[in-house]
CSV table of C-alpha atoms in Angstrom, one decimal:
chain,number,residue,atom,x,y,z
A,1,UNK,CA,-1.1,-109.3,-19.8
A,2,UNK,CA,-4.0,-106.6,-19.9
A,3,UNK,CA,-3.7,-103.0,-19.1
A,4,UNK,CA,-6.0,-104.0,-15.8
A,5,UNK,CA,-3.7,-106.6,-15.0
A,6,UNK,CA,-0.5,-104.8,-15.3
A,7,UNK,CA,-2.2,-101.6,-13.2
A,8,UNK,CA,-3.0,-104.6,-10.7
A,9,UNK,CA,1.0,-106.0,-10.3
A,10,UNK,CA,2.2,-102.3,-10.7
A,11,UNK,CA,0.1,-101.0,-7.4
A,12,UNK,CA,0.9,-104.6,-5.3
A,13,UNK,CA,4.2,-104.3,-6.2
A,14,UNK,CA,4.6,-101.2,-4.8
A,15,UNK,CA,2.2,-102.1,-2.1
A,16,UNK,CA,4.2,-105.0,-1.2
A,17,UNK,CA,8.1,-102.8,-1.2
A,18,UNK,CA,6.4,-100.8,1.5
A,19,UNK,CA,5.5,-103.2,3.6
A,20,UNK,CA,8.7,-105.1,3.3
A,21,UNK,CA,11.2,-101.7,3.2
A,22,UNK,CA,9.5,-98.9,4.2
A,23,UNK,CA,9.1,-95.4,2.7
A,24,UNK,CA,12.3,-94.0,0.8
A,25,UNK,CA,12.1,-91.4,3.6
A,26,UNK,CA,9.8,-90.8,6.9
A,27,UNK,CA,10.0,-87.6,9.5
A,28,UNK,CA,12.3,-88.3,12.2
A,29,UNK,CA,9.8,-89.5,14.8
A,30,UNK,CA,10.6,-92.5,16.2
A,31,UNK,CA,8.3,-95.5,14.3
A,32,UNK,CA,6.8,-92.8,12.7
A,33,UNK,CA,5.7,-95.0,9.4
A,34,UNK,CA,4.6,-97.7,12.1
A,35,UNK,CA,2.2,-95.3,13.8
A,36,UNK,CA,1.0,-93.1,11.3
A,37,UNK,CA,0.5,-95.8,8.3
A,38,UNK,CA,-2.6,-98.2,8.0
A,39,UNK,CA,-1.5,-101.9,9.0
A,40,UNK,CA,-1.8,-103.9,5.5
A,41,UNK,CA,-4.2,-106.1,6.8
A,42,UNK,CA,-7.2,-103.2,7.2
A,43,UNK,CA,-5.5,-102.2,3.8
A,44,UNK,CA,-6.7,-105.5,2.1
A,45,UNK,CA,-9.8,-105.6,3.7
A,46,UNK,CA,-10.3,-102.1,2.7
A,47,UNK,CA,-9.4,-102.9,-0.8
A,48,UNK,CA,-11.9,-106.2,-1.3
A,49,UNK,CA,-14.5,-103.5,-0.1
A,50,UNK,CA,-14.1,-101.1,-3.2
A,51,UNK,CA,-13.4,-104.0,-5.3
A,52,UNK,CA,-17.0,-105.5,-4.0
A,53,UNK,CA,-18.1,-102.1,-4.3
A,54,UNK,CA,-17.3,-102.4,-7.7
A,55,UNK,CA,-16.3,-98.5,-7.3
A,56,UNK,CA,-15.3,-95.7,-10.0
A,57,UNK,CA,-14.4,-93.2,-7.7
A,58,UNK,CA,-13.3,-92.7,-4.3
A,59,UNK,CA,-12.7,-90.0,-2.0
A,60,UNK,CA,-9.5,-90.2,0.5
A,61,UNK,CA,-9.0,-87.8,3.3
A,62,UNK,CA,-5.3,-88.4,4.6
A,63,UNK,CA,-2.1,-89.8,2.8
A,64,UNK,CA,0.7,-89.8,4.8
A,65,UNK,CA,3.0,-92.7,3.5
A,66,UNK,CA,0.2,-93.8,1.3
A,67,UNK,CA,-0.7,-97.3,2.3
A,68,UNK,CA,-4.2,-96.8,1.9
A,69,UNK,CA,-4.2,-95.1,-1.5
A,70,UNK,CA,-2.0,-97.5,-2.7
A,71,UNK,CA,-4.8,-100.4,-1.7
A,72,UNK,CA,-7.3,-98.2,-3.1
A,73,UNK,CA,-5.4,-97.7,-6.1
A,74,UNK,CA,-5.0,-101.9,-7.1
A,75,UNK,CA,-8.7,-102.0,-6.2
A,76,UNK,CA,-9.7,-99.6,-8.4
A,77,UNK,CA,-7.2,-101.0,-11.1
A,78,UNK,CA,-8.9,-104.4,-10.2
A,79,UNK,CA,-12.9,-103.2,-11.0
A,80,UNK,CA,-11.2,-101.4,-14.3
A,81,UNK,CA,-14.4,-99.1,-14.8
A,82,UNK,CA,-14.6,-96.6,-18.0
A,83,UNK,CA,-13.8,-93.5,-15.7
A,84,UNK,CA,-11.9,-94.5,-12.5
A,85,UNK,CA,-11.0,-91.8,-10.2
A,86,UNK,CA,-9.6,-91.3,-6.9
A,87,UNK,CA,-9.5,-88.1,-5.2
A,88,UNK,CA,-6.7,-87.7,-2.2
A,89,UNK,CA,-6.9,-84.8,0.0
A,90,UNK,CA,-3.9,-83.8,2.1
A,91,UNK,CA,-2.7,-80.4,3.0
A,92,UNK,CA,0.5,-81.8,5.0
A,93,UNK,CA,1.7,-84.1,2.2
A,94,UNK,CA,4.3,-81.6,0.9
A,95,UNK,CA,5.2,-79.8,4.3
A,96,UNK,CA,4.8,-82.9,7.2
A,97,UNK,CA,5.3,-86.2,4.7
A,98,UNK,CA,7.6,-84.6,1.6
A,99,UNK,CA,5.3,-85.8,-0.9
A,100,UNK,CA,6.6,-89.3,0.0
A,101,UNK,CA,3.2,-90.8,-0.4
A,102,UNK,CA,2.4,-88.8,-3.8
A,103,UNK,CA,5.2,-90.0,-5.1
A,104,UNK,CA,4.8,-93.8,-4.3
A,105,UNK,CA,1.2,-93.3,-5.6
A,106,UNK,CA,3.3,-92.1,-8.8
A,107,UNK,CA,5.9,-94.7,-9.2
A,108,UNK,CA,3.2,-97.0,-9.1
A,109,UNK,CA,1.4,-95.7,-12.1
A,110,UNK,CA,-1.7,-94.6,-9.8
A,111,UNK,CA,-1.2,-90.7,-10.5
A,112,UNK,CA,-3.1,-91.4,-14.3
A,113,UNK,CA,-6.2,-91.8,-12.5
A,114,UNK,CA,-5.3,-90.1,-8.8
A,115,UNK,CA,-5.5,-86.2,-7.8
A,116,UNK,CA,-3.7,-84.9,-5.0
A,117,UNK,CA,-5.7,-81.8,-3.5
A,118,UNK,CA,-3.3,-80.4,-1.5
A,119,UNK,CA,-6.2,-78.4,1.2
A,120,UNK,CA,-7.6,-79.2,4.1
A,121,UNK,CA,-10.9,-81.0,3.5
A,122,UNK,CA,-12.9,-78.7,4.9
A,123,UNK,CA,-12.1,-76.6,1.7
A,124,UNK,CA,-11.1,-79.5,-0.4
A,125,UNK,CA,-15.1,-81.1,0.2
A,126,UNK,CA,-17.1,-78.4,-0.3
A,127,UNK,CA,-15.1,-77.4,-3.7
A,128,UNK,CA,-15.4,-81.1,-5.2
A,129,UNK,CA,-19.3,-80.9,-4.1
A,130,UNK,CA,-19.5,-77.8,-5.8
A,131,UNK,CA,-18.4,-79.6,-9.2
A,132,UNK,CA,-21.2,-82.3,-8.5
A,133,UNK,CA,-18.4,-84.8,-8.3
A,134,UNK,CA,-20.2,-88.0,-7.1
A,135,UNK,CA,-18.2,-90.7,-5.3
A,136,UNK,CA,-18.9,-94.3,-5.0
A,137,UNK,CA,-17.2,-94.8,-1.7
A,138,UNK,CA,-15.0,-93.0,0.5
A,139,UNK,CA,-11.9,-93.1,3.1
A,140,UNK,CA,-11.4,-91.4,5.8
A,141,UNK,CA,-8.3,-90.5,7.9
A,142,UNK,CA,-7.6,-86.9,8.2
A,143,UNK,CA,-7.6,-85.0,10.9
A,144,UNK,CA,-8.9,-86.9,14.3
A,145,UNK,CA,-10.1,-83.5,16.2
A,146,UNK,CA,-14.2,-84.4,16.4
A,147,UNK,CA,-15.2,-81.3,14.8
A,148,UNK,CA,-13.4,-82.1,11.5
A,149,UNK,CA,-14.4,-85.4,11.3
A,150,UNK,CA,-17.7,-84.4,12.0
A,151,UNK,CA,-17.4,-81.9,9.1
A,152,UNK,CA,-15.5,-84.5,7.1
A,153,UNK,CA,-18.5,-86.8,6.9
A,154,UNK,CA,-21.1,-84.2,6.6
A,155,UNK,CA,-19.8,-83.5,3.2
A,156,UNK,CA,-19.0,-86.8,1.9
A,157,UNK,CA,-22.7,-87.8,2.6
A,158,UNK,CA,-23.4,-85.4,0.1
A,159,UNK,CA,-20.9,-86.5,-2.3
A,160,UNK,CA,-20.9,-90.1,-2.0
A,161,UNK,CA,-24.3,-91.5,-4.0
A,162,UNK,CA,-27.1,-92.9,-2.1
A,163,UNK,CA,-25.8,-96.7,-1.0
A,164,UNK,CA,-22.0,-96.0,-1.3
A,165,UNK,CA,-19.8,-96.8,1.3
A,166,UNK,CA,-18.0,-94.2,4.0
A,167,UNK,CA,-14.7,-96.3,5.5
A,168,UNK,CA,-13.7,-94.3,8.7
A,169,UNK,CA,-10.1,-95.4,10.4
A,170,UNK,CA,-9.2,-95.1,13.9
A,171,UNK,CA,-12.5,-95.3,14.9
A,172,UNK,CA,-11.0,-96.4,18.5
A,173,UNK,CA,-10.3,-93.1,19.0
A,174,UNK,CA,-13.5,-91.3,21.2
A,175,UNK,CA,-13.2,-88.2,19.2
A,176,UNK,CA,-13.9,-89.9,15.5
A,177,UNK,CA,-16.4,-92.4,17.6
A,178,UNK,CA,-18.5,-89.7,18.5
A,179,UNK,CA,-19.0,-88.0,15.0
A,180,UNK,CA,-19.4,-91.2,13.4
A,181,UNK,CA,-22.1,-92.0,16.0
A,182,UNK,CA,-24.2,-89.0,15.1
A,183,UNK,CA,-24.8,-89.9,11.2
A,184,UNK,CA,-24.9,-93.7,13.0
A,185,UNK,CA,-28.0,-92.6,15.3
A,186,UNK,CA,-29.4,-89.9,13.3
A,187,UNK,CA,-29.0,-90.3,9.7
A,188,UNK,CA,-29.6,-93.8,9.1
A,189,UNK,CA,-25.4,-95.0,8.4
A,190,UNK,CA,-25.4,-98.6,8.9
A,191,UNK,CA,-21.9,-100.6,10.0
A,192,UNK,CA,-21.0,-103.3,7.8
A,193,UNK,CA,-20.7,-106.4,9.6
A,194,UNK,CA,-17.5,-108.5,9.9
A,195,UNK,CA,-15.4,-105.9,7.4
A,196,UNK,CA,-12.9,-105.3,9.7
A,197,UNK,CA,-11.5,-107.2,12.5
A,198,UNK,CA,-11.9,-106.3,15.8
A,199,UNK,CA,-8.8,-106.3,18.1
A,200,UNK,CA,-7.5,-105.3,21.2
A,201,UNK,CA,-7.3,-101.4,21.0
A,202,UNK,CA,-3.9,-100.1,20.0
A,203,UNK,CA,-5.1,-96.6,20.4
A,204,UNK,CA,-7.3,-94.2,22.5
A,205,UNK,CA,-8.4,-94.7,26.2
A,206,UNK,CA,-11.6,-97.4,25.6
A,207,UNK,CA,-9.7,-100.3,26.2
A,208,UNK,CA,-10.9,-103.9,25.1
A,209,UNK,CA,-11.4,-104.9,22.0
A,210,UNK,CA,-12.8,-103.0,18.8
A,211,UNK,CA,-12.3,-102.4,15.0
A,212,UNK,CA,-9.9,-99.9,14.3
A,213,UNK,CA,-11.5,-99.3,10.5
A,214,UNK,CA,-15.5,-99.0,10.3
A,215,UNK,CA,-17.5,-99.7,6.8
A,216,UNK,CA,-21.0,-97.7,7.2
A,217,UNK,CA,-23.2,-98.2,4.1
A,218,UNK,CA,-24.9,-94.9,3.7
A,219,UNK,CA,-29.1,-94.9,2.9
A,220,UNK,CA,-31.0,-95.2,-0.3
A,221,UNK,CA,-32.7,-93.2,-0.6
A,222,UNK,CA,-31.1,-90.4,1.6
A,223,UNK,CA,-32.9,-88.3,3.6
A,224,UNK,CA,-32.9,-85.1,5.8
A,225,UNK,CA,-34.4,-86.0,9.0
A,226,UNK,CA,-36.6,-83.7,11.2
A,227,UNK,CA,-34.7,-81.4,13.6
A,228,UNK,CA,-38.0,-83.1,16.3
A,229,UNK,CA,-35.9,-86.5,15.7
A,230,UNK,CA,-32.3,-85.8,16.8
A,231,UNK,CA,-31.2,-88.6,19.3
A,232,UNK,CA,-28.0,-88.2,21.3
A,233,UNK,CA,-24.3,-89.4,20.8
């Protein structure tokens, strides 16, 4: 078996325990790891994204329980690039989640090519911008307060390259909606068709069905577009 491989079987493994078991320990909220966590479905399909991606590095905003680094992780094991790298920011990971999802990201070998930055993004961003760290793709599930996410992606369109891919969850919710619609209407993000599911709406007031996750693929070449152009959202 081939260091690739084993990195593979190592993260599904682990994947696969917390499905089946559940974190080693969760706050005492009732269906806490239920609610919080990202359903293993969206965390396959967000997986075969990077892996189609072909990514090196990836950006995550939000761990929690660590369901979606841990897909991240095999996916990036999968590619098996020269430099792979995946950056996790979480400044409640220690104090809300005792670094439950850190250290499932650890026992699952991920932590030789993972960081944990342990800031809010808003700090977190503009530090890994300011050491020209470019991403190939990016996850987001932080906070879900509109001005964050707003400032969230403002960032990672400057650090993921021309092309790459933003992945935005709980985009159900009106508050994320609403940022993502901006860089949708005004800065040329287009949705990937068909990569996640749509489904009736466990979350937020719009009712119907929609896609919880959202793939944009960001322009190439980017561009800064004329303050005469701005259109609603």
């Amino acid at each position: 078996m081939t260091n690739m491989d084993e990195g593979v079987t190592r993260a599904r493994a682990v994947r696969r325990r917390l499905v089946r078991e559940g974190p080693p320990w969760t706050r005492e909220h009732e269906g806490d790891f239920e609610t919080v966590t990202v359903p293993e479905r969206h965390c396959d399909r967000l997986r075969d994204l990077i892996v189609r991606e072909q990514a090196e590095r990836v950006v995550e905003i939000g761990l929690a329980y660590a369901s979606s680094a841990l897909a991240i992780g095999e996916a990036l094991a999968a590619v098996n690039r020269p430099f792979p790298r995946h950056v996790v920011i979480d400044p409640l990971q220690e104090r809300e989640y005792a670094n439950t999802g850190w250290q499932l990201m650890c026992s699952a070998g991920l932590d030789s090519i993972a960081t944990l930055m342990a800031a809010p993004s808003s700090i977190a961003l503009p530090q890994l911008l300011a050491e020209g760290f470019v991403a190939d793709a990016a996850f987001v599930d932080g906070s879900h307060r509109f001005h964050e996410v707003f400032v969230d992606l403002y960032y990672l369109r400057k650090i993921v390259r021309p092309g790459g891919l933003v992945v935005v969850d709980d985009d159900w919710w009106p508050s994320v909606h609403a940022a993502v619609n901006y860089y949708e209407l005004n800065l040329g993000w287009t949705a990937v068709p068909d990569a996640f599911p749509a489904e009736s709406a466990g979350a937020g007031p719009r009712g119907g069905k929609a896609a919880r996750c959202k793939a944009f693929r960001l322009p190439d070449p980017s561009f800064e577009p004329s303050f005469e152009d701005f259109r609603a959202f």
